Amino acid sequence: MTSPDQNPLPPQYEAAPTEASWYPRWTEHGVFTADRDRAADREPFVIVMPPPNVTAVLHVGHGLNNTVQDVLIRWRRMAGDEALWVPGTDHAGIATQNVVEKQLTAAGQTRFDLGREAFVERVAGFVEQTGGEILNQLKAIGCSADWTRTAYTFSPELSVAVREAFVRLHEDGLVYKGHRVIHWCPRCGTSLSDEEAEFTETAGKLYHLRYPLADDPTQSVTVATTRPETMLGDVAVAVHPEDERYAAMVGRELQLPLNGVRIPVVADSYTDPAFGSGAVKITPAHDANDFEVGKRHSLAMPVVIDAEGIVREGDGAAGRVPAELAGLDRFAARKQIVAMLEAAGALVKIDAHPHSVRHCYRCDTVVEPRLSNQWFVRMQPLAEKALTALRSGELRILPDRWEAVYVNWLEGIRDWNISRQIWWGHRVPVWYCDHCHAAPIVSRTDVTACPSCGGTVRQDEDVLDTWFSSWLWPISTLGWPNADAADLAAFYPGDVLVTAPEILFFWVSRMVMSGCWFMGKAPFHTVYLHGTVRDMQHRKMSKSLGNGIDPLDVVRLYGADALRWTMVAGLGLGVDVMLDPTDLDKSFAPGRNFCTKLWNIGRFLLSRVGEEPVQPVSALSADALSAADAWILARLDAAIAECDAALGPARPANGATWTAAERSRGLRLSEYAEAARRFVWNELADWYLESIKPRLAADSGVDREVARAVLAHVFDHALRLLHPIIPFITEALWHHLPQTSADAFLAQAPWPVARAEDTLSASERANAARFDTAQQAVQSIRQVRSEYAVNPGAFVSAVVMPTGGDDAAFAALSGVIGSLARATVTISPDAPAEAAASVVTPLVTVHVPLAGMIDLDKERQRLSGEITQLDTQLTALLGRLGNEKFVAKAPVAVVEAERAKAAEWQGRLDAMRTKLTQLGA
RNA sequence: GGGCGAAUAGCUCAGUUGGUUAGAGCGCCUGUCUUACACACAGGAGGUCGGGGGUUCGAGACCCUCUUCGCCCACCA
């Protein structure tokens, strides 16, 4: 036996050196590298990492997202799948450009000072230098991605995919260029998609303006607007065709205040007669709805606000902007215009008007709707396929309530504005010839001369929305569009996509569309949407609020495993994770405590097991097992089954589509963690280890060898169960087990398989059950000790009566019960005569005679209290059993269970009443 | 304005087709430094499952309604 001083493991778990030594060993041995040849005869299991922005710094949201993926990928790797986790980064067009532009601003420059080419080079250089650091940070939290396949949305390979997608969609008739009112960010100087222009509730104002009739200034129409500055671009006032109030006005002309432009009153059912005055000013160039109205009535579309958000005369707006307003910022102009309108008597009133205003998702600037020429993808045909994938069961979303949201969005899908007026990104692969008027050339390869006239060409200035490369991620990272891409053949379609609900539309739905459109299959069968990390006030953690947690701080303080455990254990399906950024000690206590506990379990257990070889458990005869041995082996089976049930199924059983029964199962990570934790802590440590200490203390003997074998087996399997969540500490401990070979990795060790219930002998099962009885005996004695404040050091004597009579085999447990409960135990079928405290449980009745120590009154009171309680419950139970309808209608199994329960309660009640009599009540 | 979801212990949450005395973690109370672990061990308190109504032999679970939160979508100027 190894004495504690010879223990090879330090008394405190040191995360930092453990993590620093194991991660490189995994990667050096290619543990995370997927092999497409192996994928031929195993199931591949593929996750593509949501690529973080290339300039991003790891925050706790990334930590959560990637920990979840790592848990799944490590689980499947151990379960025998060919696991592939594709990592990478996103070039993040607007976001990255903004970062570099900020640097330029600090140096008093703009991107225009540099020019396009130099600017793009500068951004590329910036990315080269600082980009991708986040991937190294992911290594620090243990992520087992296949770094040999690291991808980047702006790499040459992925650029090929982007062009292919654009050109093919164009060939399919799904890409077009159109003059539309789009969301425009004046700060970023670019258009935005609907999804990129986010609503913020704003306490706005509704300005009511009076527009007089051109030929009769005594009459007027009042219109309401939230953006009075747009009145300079008004081309009409619309009223509802059936609105009698305005019937006489339709067709007449109004004169715009300030610029005197004459505009017609038109009838259009877009107008809601119940809102405001029932008359709407129409500004086609600066409002998407007005644009539609304008088209219907063939109205002009003057642009009065430019790309920087400055009021000035743009296309078709000559004579519309008074000199004193030209050049003003749109918000300054608003103030000025309101003042001028008031002076002119055209301002009727201003109402408070809370409403939603769109903001740029990158810089939060108020979005300006603006007429411009943009590229769009016609989404309806793509959306159809994405809907079919979900409805056919090819795809599922967990939690399933998000499926309705997904369907709702796809059914109401609108065309996707994919062009951006920035410089950092995939340039639109379209060329124009200035010489002849040939149609624009859409090409997979760069075009240098016009194919029609041979003249010079110029490429479209716009770049593509960054999501236009991300939406190809599951196929482009595997080699699409290369026809002979081996990875694509071996690993597509993938399995699970793990992300937050925020980007269900931005990214997830579009990936499904691109996968279905280009590959004919959805890129994954499961979308797992996890919650958001929030602080104690339920606010989302963010840099600007200053309530974030740096995962690397947590790693430094408590280790990556503690971080991972805390997040996973708190991660109910789709539930937000609450952490307190001001108290990391408390927030990460679950992970830190569990890791420490596990370390100590390992330290103790391994020192007792020693380095001598152990027998495999399968070689032990069932007769050699003690009750505790049989029990812990049974508990291990149960724990494995619970972990499997919480995690799985890994894929649809039929390989193609989810059945209704499977559809919402699995990926309950917190349940998995809890099942594993309970086994290790509450069963292995609290009961098994405690109960076999005496056996291990013996110098030799068969019994000690059996205990060593069981210990080594059970701990080995426990570490396997835990490894996906806490990879470092488990790997480190595993290598101290005598049966572990030096060149193996826990990360690649087979996932445990529970023994089938029917392979166990009846005697082994009875043996295991006996330990349950012993546990209840121990707890009962402890309860009495505590109740009567017995001196902690003192031994009490106890008479244990197992339900079901004296069990000769049970007598062997008296020593175990005694040592766990600090008692001298007698196993007897008969109650002792003398007065004693007693506890009656379903499996056992325990009497603890505490001569002179028992407060008889207190014990009588306690017993009669328990009797009253149980009697009430028994009465209710008997009432139910006496109910004819219950007996007739309830399932037989339920009725029988209730009868058995009633009998048991009756027995316990009798025992307690006998006891009470003995106490002289 | 539509749609969806939630309300269970002080806090964060489980509770799988209705069926034992509703659970876990953290927190709280009482003991204990019992040589693996005080980041621990042992014992304990705490819930009429948001209110009301209904279906059922039986409801935390199903239906209706009210209240309070949260999320998503939307062209109310």
Short mmCIF file of N, CA and C in Angstrom, two decimals, chain A residues 23 49-63 65-66 87-90 127 129-143 145 147 150-152 550-552:
data_model
loop_
_atom_site.label_atom_id
_atom_site.label_comp_id
_atom_site.label_asym_id
_atom_site.label_seq_id
_atom_site.Cartn_x
_atom_site.Cartn_y
_atom_site.Cartn_z
N TYR A 23 -2.46 19.65 -24.01
CA TYR A 23 -2.97 20.10 -25.31
C TYR A 23 -1.99 19.83 -26.45
N MET A 49 -17.53 24.88 -37.10
CA MET A 49 -17.52 25.92 -36.07
C MET A 49 -18.08 27.21 -36.64
N PRO A 50 -19.01 27.85 -35.93
CA PRO A 50 -19.39 29.19 -36.38
C PRO A 50 -18.13 30.05 -36.36
N PRO A 51 -17.68 30.51 -37.52
CA PRO A 51 -16.39 31.20 -37.54
C PRO A 51 -16.47 32.54 -36.84
N PRO A 52 -15.68 32.73 -35.80
CA PRO A 52 -15.67 34.04 -35.16
C PRO A 52 -15.05 35.06 -36.11
N ASN A 53 -15.38 36.32 -35.91
CA ASN A 53 -14.76 37.37 -36.69
C ASN A 53 -13.25 37.28 -36.51
N VAL A 54 -12.54 37.47 -37.60
CA VAL A 54 -11.10 37.24 -37.58
C VAL A 54 -10.39 38.15 -36.59
N THR A 55 -11.00 39.30 -36.30
CA THR A 55 -10.35 40.22 -35.36
C THR A 55 -10.93 40.10 -33.96
N ALA A 56 -11.83 39.14 -33.77
CA ALA A 56 -12.53 39.05 -32.49
C ALA A 56 -11.59 38.61 -31.37
N VAL A 57 -11.97 38.99 -30.16
CA VAL A 57 -11.27 38.52 -28.97
C VAL A 57 -12.25 37.61 -28.24
N LEU A 58 -11.76 36.50 -27.74
CA LEU A 58 -12.62 35.51 -27.11
C LEU A 58 -13.44 36.13 -25.98
N HIS A 59 -14.74 35.98 -26.05
CA HIS A 59 -15.56 36.36 -24.90
C HIS A 59 -16.34 35.14 -24.44
N VAL A 60 -17.10 35.33 -23.39
CA VAL A 60 -17.69 34.18 -22.75
C VAL A 60 -18.75 33.50 -23.65
N GLY A 61 -19.31 34.28 -24.57
CA GLY A 61 -20.25 33.69 -25.52
C GLY A 61 -19.56 32.70 -26.44
N HIS A 62 -18.37 33.07 -26.95
CA HIS A 62 -17.59 32.12 -27.73
C HIS A 62 -17.27 30.90 -26.88
N GLY A 63 -16.92 31.17 -25.62
CA GLY A 63 -16.54 30.09 -24.71
C GLY A 63 -17.66 29.07 -24.60
N ASN A 65 -20.28 28.66 -26.65
CA ASN A 65 -20.57 28.07 -27.95
C ASN A 65 -19.58 26.96 -28.29
N ASN A 66 -18.32 27.23 -28.09
CA ASN A 66 -17.31 26.26 -28.49
C ASN A 66 -17.17 25.12 -27.49
N PRO A 87 -12.63 24.23 -37.87
CA PRO A 87 -12.53 25.56 -37.28
C PRO A 87 -12.24 26.62 -38.35
N GLY A 88 -12.34 27.86 -37.96
CA GLY A 88 -11.98 28.92 -38.90
C GLY A 88 -12.47 30.27 -38.46
N THR A 89 -12.20 31.25 -39.30
CA THR A 89 -12.59 32.62 -38.99
C THR A 89 -13.31 33.26 -40.17
N ASP A 90 -14.00 34.34 -39.86
CA ASP A 90 -14.77 35.07 -40.85
C ASP A 90 -14.08 36.42 -41.10
N VAL A 127 -5.16 41.90 -40.58
CA VAL A 127 -5.69 40.57 -40.31
C VAL A 127 -4.54 39.56 -40.17
N GLN A 129 -1.57 40.09 -39.18
CA GLN A 129 -0.81 40.27 -37.95
C GLN A 129 -1.58 39.85 -36.71
N THR A 130 -2.79 40.36 -36.62
CA THR A 130 -3.52 40.18 -35.35
C THR A 130 -4.65 39.18 -35.46
N GLY A 131 -5.01 38.86 -36.69
CA GLY A 131 -6.20 38.03 -36.86
C GLY A 131 -5.98 36.59 -36.44
N GLY A 132 -7.08 35.94 -36.13
CA GLY A 132 -7.02 34.52 -35.85
C GLY A 132 -6.52 34.18 -34.46
N GLU A 133 -6.18 35.23 -33.68
CA GLU A 133 -5.71 34.97 -32.32
C GLU A 133 -6.78 34.22 -31.53
N ILE A 134 -8.02 34.48 -31.89
CA ILE A 134 -9.11 33.84 -31.15
C ILE A 134 -9.04 32.32 -31.26
N LEU A 135 -8.49 31.82 -32.35
CA LEU A 135 -8.41 30.36 -32.48
C LEU A 135 -7.42 29.79 -31.46
N ASN A 136 -6.35 30.53 -31.19
CA ASN A 136 -5.42 30.09 -30.15
C ASN A 136 -6.08 30.12 -28.78
N GLN A 137 -6.95 31.11 -28.61
CA GLN A 137 -7.64 31.20 -27.34
C GLN A 137 -8.60 30.03 -27.15
N LEU A 138 -9.14 29.55 -28.28
CA LEU A 138 -10.01 28.38 -28.19
C LEU A 138 -9.21 27.15 -27.76
N LYS A 139 -7.96 27.09 -28.16
CA LYS A 139 -7.12 25.97 -27.73
C LYS A 139 -6.94 26.00 -26.22
N ALA A 140 -6.89 27.22 -25.69
CA ALA A 140 -6.69 27.34 -24.24
C ALA A 140 -7.89 26.81 -23.45
N ILE A 141 -9.04 26.76 -24.08
CA ILE A 141 -10.16 26.17 -23.34
C ILE A 141 -10.41 24.73 -23.78
N GLY A 142 -9.47 24.18 -24.51
CA GLY A 142 -9.50 22.74 -24.76
C GLY A 142 -10.18 22.30 -26.03
N CYS A 143 -10.54 23.23 -26.91
CA CYS A 143 -11.32 22.85 -28.09
C CYS A 143 -10.54 21.89 -28.99
N ALA A 145 -10.68 20.99 -32.12
CA ALA A 145 -10.96 21.16 -33.55
C ALA A 145 -9.81 20.60 -34.38
N TRP A 147 -7.27 21.39 -36.51
CA TRP A 147 -6.58 22.61 -36.92
C TRP A 147 -5.89 22.46 -38.27
N THR A 150 -8.15 24.33 -40.74
CA THR A 150 -8.59 25.69 -40.41
C THR A 150 -8.88 26.48 -41.69
N ALA A 151 -10.04 27.11 -41.70
CA ALA A 151 -10.49 27.82 -42.89
C ALA A 151 -10.68 29.30 -42.60
N TYR A 152 -10.81 30.06 -43.66
CA TYR A 152 -10.98 31.51 -43.54
C TYR A 152 -11.89 31.93 -44.69
N ASP A 550 -14.09 37.52 -18.98
CA ASP A 550 -13.07 37.04 -19.89
C ASP A 550 -12.79 35.57 -19.56
N PRO A 551 -13.09 34.69 -20.52
CA PRO A 551 -12.91 33.26 -20.25
C PRO A 551 -11.47 32.93 -19.86
N LEU A 552 -10.54 33.71 -20.39
CA LEU A 552 -9.15 33.41 -20.08
C LEU A 552 -8.79 33.78 -18.64
#
